[in-house]
PDB file of C-alpha atoms in Angstrom:
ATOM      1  CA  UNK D   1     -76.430 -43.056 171.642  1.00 54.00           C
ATOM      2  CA  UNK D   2     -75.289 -46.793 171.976  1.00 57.00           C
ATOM      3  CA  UNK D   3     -77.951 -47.472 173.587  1.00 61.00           C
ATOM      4  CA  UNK D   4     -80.383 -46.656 171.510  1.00 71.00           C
ATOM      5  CA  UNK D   5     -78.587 -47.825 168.564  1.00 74.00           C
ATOM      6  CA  UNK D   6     -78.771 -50.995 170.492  1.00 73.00           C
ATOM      7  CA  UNK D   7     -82.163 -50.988 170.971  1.00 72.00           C
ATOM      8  CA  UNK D   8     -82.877 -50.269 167.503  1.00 77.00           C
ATOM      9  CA  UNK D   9     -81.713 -52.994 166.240  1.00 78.00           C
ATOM     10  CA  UNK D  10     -82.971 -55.597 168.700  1.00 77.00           C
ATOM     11  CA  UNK D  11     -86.392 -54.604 168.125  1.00 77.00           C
ATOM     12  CA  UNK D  12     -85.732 -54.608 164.469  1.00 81.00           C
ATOM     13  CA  UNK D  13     -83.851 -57.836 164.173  1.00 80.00           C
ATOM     14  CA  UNK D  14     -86.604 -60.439 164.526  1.00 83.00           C
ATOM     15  CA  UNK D  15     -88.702 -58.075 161.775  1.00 82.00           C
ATOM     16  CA  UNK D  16     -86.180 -58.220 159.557  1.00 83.00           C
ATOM     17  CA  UNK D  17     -85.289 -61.731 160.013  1.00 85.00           C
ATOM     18  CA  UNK D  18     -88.722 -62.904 159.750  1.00 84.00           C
ATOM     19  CA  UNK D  19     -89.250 -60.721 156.140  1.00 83.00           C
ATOM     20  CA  UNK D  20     -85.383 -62.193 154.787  1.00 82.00           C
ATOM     21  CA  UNK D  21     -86.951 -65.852 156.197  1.00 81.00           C
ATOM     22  CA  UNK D  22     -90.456 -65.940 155.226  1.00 82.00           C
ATOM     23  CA  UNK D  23     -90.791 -63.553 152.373  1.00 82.00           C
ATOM     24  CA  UNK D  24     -87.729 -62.587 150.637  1.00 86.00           C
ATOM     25  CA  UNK D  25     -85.432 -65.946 150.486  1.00 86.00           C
ATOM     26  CA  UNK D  26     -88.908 -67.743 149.122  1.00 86.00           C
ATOM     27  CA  UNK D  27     -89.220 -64.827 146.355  1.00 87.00           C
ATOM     28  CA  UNK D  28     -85.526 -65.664 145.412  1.00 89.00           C
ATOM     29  CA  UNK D  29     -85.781 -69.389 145.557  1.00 88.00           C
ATOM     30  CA  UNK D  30     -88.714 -69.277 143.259  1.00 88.00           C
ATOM     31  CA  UNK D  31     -87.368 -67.185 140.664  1.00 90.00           C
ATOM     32  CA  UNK D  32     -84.417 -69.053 140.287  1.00 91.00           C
ATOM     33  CA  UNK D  33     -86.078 -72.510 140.552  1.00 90.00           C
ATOM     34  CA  UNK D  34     -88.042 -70.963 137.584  1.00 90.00           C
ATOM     35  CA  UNK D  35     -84.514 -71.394 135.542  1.00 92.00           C
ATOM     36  CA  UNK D  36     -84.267 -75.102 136.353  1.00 90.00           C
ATOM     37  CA  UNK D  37     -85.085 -78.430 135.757  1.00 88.00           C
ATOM     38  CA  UNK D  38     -86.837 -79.541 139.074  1.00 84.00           C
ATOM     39  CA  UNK D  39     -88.647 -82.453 140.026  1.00 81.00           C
ATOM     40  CA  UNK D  40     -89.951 -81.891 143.510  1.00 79.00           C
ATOM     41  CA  UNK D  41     -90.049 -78.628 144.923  1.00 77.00           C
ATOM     42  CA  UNK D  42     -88.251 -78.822 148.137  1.00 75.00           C
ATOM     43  CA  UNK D  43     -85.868 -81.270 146.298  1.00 74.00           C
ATOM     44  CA  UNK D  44     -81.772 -80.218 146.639  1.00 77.00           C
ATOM     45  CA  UNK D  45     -79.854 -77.337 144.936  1.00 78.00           C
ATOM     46  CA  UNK D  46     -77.070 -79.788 144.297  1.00 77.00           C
ATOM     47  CA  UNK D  47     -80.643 -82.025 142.166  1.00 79.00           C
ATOM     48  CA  UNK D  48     -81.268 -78.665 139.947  1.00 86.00           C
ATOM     49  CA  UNK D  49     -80.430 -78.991 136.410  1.00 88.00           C
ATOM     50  CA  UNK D  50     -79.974 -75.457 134.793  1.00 89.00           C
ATOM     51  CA  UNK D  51     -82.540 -75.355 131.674  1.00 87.00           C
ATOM     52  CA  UNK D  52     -82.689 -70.975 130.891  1.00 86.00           C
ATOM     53  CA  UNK D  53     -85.841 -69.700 129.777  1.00 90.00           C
ATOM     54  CA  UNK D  54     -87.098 -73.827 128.953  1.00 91.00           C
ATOM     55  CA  UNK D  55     -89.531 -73.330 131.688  1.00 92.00           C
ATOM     56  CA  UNK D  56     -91.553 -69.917 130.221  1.00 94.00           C
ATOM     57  CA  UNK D  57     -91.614 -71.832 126.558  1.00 93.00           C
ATOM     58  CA  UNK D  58     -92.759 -75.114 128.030  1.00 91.00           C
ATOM     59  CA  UNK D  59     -95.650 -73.721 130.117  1.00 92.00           C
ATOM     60  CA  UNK D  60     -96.617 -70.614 127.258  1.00 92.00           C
ATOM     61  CA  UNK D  61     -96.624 -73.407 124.772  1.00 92.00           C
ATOM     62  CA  UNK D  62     -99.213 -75.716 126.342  1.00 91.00           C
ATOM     63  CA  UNK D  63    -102.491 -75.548 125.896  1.00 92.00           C
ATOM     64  CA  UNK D  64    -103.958 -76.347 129.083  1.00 90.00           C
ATOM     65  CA  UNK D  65    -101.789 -72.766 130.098  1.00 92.00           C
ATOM     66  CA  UNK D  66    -103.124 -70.900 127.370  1.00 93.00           C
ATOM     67  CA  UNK D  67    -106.932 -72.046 128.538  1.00 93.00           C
ATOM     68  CA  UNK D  68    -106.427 -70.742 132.339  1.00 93.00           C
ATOM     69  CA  UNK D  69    -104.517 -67.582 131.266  1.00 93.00           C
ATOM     70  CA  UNK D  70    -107.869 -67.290 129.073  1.00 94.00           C
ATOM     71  CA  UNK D  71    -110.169 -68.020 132.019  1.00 94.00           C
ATOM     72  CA  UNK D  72    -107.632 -66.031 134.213  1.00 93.00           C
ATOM     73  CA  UNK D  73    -108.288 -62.956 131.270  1.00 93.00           C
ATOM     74  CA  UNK D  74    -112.466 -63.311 131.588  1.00 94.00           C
ATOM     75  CA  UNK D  75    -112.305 -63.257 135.307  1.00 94.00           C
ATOM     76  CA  UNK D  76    -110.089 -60.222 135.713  1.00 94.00           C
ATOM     77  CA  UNK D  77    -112.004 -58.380 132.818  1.00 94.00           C
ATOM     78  CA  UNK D  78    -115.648 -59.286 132.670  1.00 94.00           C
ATOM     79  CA  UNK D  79    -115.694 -60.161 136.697  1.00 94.00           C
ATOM     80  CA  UNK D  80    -113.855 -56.390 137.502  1.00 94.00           C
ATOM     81  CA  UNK D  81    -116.629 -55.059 135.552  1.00 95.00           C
ATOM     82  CA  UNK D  82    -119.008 -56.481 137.132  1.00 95.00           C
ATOM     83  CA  UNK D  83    -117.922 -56.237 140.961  1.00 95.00           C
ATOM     84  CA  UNK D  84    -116.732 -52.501 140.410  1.00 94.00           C
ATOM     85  CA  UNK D  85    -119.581 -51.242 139.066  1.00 94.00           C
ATOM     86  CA  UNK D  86    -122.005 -53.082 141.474  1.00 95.00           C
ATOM     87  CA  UNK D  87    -119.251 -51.805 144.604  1.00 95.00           C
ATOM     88  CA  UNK D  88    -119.449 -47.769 143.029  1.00 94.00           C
ATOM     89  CA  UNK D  89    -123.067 -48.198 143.211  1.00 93.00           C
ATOM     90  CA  UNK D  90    -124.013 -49.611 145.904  1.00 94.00           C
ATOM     91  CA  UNK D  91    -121.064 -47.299 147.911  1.00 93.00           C
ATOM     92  CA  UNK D  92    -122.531 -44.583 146.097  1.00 91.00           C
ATOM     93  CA  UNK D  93    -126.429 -45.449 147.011  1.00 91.00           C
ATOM     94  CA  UNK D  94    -125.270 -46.269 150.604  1.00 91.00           C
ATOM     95  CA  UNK D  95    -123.137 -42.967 151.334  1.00 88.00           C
ATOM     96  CA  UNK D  96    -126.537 -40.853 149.415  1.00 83.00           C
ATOM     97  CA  UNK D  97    -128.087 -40.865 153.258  1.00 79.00           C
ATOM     98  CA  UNK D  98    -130.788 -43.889 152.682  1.00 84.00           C
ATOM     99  CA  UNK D  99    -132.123 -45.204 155.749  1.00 85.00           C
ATOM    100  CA  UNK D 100    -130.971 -48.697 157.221  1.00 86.00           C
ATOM    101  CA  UNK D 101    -127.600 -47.855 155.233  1.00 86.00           C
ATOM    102  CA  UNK D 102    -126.131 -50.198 158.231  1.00 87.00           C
ATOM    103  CA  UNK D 103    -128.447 -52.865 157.640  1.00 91.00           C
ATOM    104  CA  UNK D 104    -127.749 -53.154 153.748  1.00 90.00           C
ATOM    105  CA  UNK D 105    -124.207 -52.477 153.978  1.00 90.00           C
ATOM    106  CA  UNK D 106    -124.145 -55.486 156.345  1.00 90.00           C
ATOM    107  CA  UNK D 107    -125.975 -57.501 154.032  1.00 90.00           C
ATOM    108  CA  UNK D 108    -123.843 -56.554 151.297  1.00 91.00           C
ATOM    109  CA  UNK D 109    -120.466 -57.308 152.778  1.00 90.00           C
ATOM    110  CA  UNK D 110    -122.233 -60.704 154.673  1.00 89.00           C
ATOM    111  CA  UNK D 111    -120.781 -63.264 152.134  1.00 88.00           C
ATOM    112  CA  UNK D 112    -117.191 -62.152 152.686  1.00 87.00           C
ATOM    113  CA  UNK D 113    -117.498 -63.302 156.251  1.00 88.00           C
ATOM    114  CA  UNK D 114    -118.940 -66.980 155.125  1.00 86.00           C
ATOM    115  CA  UNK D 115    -116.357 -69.495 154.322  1.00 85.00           C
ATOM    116  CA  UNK D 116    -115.463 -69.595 150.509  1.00 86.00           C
ATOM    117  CA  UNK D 117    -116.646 -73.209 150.783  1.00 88.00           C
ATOM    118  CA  UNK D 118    -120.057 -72.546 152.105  1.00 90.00           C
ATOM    119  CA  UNK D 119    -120.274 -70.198 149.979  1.00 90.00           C
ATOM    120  CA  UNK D 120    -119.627 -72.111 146.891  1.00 90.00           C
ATOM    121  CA  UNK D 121    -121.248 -75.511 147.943  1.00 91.00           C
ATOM    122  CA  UNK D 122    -124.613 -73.007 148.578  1.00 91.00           C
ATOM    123  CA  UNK D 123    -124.146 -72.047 144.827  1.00 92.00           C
ATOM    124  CA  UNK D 124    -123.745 -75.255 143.653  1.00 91.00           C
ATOM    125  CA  UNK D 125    -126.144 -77.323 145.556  1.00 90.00           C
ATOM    126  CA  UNK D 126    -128.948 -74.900 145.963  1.00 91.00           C
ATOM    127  CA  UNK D 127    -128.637 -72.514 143.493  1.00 92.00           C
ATOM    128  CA  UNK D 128    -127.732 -74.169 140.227  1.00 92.00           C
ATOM    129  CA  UNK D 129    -128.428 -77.806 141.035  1.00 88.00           C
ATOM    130  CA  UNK D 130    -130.552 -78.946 138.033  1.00 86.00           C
ATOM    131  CA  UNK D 131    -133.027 -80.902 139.753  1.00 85.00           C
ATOM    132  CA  UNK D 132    -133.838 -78.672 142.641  1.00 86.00           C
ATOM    133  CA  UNK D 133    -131.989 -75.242 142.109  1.00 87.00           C
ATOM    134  CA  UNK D 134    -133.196 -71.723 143.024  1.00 90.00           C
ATOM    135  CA  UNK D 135    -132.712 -70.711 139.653  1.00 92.00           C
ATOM    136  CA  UNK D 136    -134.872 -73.728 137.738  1.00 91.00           C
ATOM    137  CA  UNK D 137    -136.915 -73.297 140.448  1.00 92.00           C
ATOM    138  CA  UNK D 138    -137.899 -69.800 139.138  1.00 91.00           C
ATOM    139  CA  UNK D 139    -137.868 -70.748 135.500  1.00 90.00           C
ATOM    140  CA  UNK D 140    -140.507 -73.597 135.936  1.00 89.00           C
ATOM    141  CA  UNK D 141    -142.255 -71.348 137.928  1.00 89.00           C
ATOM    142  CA  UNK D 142    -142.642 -69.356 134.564  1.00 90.00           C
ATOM    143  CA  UNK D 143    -143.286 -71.910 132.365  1.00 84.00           C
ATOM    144  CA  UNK D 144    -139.747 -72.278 130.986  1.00 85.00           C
ATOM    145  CA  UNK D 145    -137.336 -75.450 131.094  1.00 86.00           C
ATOM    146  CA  UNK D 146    -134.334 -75.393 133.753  1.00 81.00           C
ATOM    147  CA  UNK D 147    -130.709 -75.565 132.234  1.00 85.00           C
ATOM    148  CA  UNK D 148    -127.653 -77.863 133.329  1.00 88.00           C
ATOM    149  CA  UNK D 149    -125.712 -74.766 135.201  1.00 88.00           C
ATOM    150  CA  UNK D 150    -122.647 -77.080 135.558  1.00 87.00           C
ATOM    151  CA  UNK D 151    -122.849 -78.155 132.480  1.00 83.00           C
ATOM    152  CA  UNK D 152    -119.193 -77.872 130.568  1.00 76.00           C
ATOM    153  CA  UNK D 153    -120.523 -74.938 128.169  1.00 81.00           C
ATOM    154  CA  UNK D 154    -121.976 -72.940 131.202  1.00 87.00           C
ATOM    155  CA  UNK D 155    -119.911 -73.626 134.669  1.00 90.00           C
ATOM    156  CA  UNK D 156    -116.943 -71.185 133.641  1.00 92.00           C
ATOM    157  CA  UNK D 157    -119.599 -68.364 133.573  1.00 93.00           C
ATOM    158  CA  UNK D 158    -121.656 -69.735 136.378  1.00 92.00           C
ATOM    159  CA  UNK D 159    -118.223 -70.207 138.579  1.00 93.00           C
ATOM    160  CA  UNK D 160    -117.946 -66.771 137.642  1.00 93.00           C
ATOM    161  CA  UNK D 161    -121.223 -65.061 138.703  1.00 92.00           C
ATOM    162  CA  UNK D 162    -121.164 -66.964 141.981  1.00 92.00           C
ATOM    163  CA  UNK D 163    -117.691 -65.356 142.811  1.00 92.00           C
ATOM    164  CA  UNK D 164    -118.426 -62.092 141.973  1.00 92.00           C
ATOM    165  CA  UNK D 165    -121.420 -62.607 143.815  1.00 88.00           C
ATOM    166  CA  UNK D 166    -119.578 -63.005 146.778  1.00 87.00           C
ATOM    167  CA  UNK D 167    -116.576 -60.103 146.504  1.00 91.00           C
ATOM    168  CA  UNK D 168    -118.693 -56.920 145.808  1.00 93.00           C
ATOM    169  CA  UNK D 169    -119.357 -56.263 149.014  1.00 91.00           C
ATOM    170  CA  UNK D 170    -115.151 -56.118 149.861  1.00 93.00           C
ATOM    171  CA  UNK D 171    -114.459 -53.349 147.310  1.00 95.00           C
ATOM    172  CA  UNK D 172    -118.029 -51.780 148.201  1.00 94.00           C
ATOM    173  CA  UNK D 173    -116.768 -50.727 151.508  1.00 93.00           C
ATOM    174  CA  UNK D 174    -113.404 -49.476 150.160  1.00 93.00           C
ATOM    175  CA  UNK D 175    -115.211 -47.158 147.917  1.00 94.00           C
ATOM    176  CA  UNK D 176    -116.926 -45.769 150.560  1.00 93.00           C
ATOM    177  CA  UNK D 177    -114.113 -44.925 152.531  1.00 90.00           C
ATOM    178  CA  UNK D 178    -113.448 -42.891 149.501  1.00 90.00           C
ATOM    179  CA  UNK D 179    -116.358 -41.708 149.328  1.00 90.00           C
ATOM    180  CA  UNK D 180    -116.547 -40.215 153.360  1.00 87.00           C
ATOM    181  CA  UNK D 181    -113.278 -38.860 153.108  1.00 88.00           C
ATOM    182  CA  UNK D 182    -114.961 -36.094 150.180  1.00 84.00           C
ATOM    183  CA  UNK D 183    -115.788 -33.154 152.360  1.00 84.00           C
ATOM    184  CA  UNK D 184    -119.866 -32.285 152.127  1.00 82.00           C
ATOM    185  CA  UNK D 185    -118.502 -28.611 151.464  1.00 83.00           C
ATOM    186  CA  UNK D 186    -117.844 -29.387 147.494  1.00 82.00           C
ATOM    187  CA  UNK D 187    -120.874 -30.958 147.098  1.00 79.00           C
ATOM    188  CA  UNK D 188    -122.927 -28.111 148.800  1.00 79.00           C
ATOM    189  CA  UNK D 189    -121.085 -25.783 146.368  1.00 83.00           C
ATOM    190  CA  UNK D 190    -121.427 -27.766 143.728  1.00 80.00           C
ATOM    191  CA  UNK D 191    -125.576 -27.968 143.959  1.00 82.00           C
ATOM    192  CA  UNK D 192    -125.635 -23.735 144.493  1.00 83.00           C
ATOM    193  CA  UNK D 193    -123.481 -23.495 141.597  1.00 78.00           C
ATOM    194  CA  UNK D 194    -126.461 -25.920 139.518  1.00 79.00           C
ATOM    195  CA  UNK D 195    -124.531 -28.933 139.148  1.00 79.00           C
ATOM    196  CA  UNK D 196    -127.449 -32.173 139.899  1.00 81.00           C
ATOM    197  CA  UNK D 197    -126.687 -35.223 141.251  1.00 80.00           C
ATOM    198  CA  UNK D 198    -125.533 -36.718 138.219  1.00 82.00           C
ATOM    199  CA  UNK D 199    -123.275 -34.131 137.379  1.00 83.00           C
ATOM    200  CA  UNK D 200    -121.581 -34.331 140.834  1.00 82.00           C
ATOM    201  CA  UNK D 201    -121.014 -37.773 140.620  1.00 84.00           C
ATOM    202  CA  UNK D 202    -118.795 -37.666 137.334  1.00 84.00           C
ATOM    203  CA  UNK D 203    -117.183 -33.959 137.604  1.00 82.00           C
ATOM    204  CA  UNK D 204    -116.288 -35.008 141.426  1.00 84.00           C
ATOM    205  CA  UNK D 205    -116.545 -38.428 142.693  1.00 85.00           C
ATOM    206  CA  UNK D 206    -115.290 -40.088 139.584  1.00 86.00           C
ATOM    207  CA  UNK D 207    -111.849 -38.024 139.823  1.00 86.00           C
ATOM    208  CA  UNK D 208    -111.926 -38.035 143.339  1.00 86.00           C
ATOM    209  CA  UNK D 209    -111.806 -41.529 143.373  1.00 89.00           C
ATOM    210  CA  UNK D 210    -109.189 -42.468 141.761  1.00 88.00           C
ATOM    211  CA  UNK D 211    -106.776 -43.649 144.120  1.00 87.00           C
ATOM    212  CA  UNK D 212    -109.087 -45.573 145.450  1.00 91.00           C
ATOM    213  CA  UNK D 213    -109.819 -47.431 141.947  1.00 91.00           C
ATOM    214  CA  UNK D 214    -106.539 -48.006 141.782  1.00 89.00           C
ATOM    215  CA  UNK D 215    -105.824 -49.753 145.079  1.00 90.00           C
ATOM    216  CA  UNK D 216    -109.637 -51.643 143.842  1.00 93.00           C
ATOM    217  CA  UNK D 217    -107.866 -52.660 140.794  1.00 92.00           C
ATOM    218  CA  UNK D 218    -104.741 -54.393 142.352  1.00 90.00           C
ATOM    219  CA  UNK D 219    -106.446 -55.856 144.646  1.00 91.00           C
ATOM    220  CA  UNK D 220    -108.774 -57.203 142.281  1.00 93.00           C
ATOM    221  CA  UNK D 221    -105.972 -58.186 139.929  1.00 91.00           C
ATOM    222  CA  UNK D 222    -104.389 -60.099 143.175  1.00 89.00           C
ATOM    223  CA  UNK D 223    -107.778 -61.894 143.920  1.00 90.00           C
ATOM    224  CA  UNK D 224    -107.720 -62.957 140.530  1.00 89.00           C
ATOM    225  CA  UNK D 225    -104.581 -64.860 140.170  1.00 87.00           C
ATOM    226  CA  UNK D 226    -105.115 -66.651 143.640  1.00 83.00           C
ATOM    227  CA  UNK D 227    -108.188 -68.149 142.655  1.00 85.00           C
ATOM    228  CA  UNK D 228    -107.936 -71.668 143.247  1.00 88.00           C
ATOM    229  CA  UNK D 229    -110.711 -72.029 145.842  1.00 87.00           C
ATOM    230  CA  UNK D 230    -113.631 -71.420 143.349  1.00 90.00           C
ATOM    231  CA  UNK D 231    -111.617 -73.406 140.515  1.00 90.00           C
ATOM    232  CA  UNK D 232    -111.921 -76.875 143.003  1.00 88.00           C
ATOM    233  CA  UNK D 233    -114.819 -76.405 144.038  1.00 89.00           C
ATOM    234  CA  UNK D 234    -116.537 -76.113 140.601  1.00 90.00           C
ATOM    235  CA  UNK D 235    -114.215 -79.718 139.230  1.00 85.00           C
ATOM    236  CA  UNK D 236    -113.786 -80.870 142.570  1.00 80.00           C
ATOM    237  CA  UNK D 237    -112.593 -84.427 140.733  1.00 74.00           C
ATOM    238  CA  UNK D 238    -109.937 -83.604 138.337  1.00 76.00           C
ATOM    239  CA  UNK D 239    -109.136 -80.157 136.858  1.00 79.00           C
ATOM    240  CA  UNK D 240    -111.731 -79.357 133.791  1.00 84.00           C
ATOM    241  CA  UNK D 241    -110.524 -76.629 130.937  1.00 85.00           C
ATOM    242  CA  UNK D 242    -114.055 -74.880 132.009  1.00 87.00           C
ATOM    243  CA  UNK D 243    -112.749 -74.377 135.368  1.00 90.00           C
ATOM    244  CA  UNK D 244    -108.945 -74.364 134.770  1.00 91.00           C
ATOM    245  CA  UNK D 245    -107.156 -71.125 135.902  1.00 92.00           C
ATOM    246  CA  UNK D 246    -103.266 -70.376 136.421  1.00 93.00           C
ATOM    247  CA  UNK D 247    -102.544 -70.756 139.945  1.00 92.00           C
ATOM    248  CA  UNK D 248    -104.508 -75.044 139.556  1.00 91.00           C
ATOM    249  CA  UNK D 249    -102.431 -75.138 136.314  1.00 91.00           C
ATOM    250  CA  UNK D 250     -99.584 -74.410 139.167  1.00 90.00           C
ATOM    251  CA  UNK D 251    -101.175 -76.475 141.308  1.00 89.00           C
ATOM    252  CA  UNK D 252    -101.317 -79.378 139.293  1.00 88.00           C
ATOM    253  CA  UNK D 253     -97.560 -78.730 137.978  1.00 88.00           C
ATOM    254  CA  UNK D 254     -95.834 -78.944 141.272  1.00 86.00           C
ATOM    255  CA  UNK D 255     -97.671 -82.110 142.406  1.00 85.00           C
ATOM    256  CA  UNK D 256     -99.166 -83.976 139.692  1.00 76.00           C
ATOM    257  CA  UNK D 257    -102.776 -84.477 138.932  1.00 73.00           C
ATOM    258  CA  UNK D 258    -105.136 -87.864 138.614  1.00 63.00           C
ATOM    259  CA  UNK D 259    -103.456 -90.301 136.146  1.00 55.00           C
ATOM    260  CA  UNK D 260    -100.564 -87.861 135.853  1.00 59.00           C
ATOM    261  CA  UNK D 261     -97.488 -88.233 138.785  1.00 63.00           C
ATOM    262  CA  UNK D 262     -95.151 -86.172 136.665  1.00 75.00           C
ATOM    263  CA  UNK D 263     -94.214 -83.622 139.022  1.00 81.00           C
ATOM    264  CA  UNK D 264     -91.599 -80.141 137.802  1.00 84.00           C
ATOM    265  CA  UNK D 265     -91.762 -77.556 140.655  1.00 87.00           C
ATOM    266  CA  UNK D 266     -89.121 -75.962 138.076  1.00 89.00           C
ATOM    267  CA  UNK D 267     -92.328 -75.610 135.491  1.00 90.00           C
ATOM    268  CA  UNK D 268     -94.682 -74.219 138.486  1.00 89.00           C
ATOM    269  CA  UNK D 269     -92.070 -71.878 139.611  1.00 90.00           C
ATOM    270  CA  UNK D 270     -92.315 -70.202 136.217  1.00 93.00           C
ATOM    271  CA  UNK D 271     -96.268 -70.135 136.421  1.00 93.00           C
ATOM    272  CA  UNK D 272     -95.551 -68.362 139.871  1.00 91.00           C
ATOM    273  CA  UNK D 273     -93.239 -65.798 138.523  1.00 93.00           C
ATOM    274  CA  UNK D 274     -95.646 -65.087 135.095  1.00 93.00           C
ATOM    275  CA  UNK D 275     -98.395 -64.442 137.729  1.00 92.00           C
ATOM    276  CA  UNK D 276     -96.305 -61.988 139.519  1.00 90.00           C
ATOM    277  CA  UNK D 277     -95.490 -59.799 136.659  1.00 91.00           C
ATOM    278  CA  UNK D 278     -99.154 -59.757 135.465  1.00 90.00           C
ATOM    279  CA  UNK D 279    -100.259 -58.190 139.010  1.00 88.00           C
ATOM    280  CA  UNK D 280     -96.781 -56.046 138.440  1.00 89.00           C
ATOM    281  CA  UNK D 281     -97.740 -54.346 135.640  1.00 90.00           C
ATOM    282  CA  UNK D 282    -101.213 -54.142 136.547  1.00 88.00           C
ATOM    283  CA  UNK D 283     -99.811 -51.951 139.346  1.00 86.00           C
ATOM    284  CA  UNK D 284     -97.578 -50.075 137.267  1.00 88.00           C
ATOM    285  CA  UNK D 285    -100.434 -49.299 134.610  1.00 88.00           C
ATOM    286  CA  UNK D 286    -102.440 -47.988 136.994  1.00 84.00           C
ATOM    287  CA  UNK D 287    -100.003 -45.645 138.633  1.00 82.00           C
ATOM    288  CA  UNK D 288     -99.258 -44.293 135.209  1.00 82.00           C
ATOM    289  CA  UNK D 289    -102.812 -44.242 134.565  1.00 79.00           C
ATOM    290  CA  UNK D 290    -104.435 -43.154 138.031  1.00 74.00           C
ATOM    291  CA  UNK D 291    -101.580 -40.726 139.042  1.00 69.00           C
ATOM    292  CA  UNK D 292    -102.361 -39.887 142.592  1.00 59.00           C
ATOM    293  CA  UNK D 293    -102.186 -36.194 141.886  1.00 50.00           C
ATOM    294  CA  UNK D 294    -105.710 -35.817 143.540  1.00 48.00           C
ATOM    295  CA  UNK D 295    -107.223 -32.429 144.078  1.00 47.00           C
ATOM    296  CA  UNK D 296    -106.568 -30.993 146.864  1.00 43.00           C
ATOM    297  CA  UNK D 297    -109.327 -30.329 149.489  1.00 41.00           C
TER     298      UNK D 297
END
């Protein structure tokens, strides 16, 4: 019994050391560096000054916050919209028995496996360029003058498109994992009883689904706070208002920005920690909301 008590914890030790080292003492640092006055972010305990909730009012009273929790708000609203829908349909098209399923759910999920920055520079060079875009391309072609896509009044929602562009096809094939695990049986018994295809969908996939729109929605919520990537690569200079979303704000914070060396880590430690709750009570909407008391099968 000593023996395996032993064994227990040896193979448990370097698990649990690696979660205390690299997960939970960073959690704890940051939400206590969130109560202090910080310049550098690996600087000294003994260097903290304690300044209480100074942090949350500085960064919820400036602007520049306010405008990337705003972008931050479009994103997660307007760009869930979009990618959901598009993933239930296509998940719903490609589990309906259409032939070369493989092929398009390949083609679907294909920008997922290119590198964010490919992805983005294709956008943005080939795509939107106003000189020699795809997309003023097609409007000459029809008579009608090309726009300025990165223009300051239309790069937020052209930023926008190009990401969601790119992330359908991730919560596509999570949908349709839903989808195959719905035995054929109901829906046989569902078309003798008269129900149509329409029917089906909302009296049984819909409800069906929803554990699987919840784990769609936090990990759509979580995709949405990390985006920095996108943010760059749209004001690859200096950080524009257009582009500007939390985790840059953050960003910009901890190490300065062009023309600005002020550094507080204390300051981006709060950012870190308002970020965290937002994706926590995402999650705890949607359990209240989505309760996983599915039916059984």
């Amino acid at each position: 019994m000593k023996k395996s008590k032993g064994f227990i914890i040896a193979f448990a030790a370097p698990v649990t050391l690696s979660l205390v080292i690299m997960y939970l003492y960073p959690v704890v640092r940051t939400v206590l560096m969130s109560f202090f006055g910080i310049e550098s972010v690996t600087g000294s305990m003994s260097d903290w000054t304690f300044n209480g909730v100074d942090n949350y009012i500085k960064i919820f009273g400036s602007p520049t916050f306010q405008r990337a929790m705003t972008n931050m708000f479009f994103i997660w609203v307007v760009g869930g919209i979009i990618v959901l829908a598009f993933a239930l349909l296509f998940a719903v098209i490609l589990t309906s028995g259409i032939r070369f399923k493989k092929f398009f759910r390949a083609a679907i999920y294909l920008p997922n496996i290119i590198s964010a920055v490919a992805l983005a520079t294709m956008w943005i060079q080939y795509v939107y360029n106003q000189d020699y875009g795809l997309i003023n391309q097609l409007l000459r072609a029809v008579g009608l003058e090309g726009k300025n896509w990165l223009g300051t009044d239309m790069k937020f929602w052209a930023m926008l498109f190009a990401f969601t562009f790119g992330a359908v096809g991730y919560y596509m094939l999570i949908f349709i994992s839903g989808i195959e695990r719905i035995p054929e049986d109901l829906y046989e018994a569902a078309t003798i009883d008269g129900a149509n295809k329409v029917q089906q969908f909302f009296s049984m996939t819909l409800p069906l689904l929803r554990s699987i729109f919840k784990t769609n929605i936090t990990f759509w919520s979580v995709n949405c706070i990390s985006f920095f990537l996108w943010s760059k690569m749209f004001s690859p200079v200096a950080s524009e208002a257009s582009t500007m979303v939390p985790v840059v704000y953050l960003y910009d914070t901890v190490f300065g920005t062009t023309g600005n060396v002020q550094r507080d880590a204390g300051a981006g430690a709060a950012v870190g920690v308002t970020l965290a709750i937002f994706v926590a009570v995402i999650y705890f909407i949607m359990n209240k909301v989505l309760k996983d008391d599915d039916l059984e099968f």
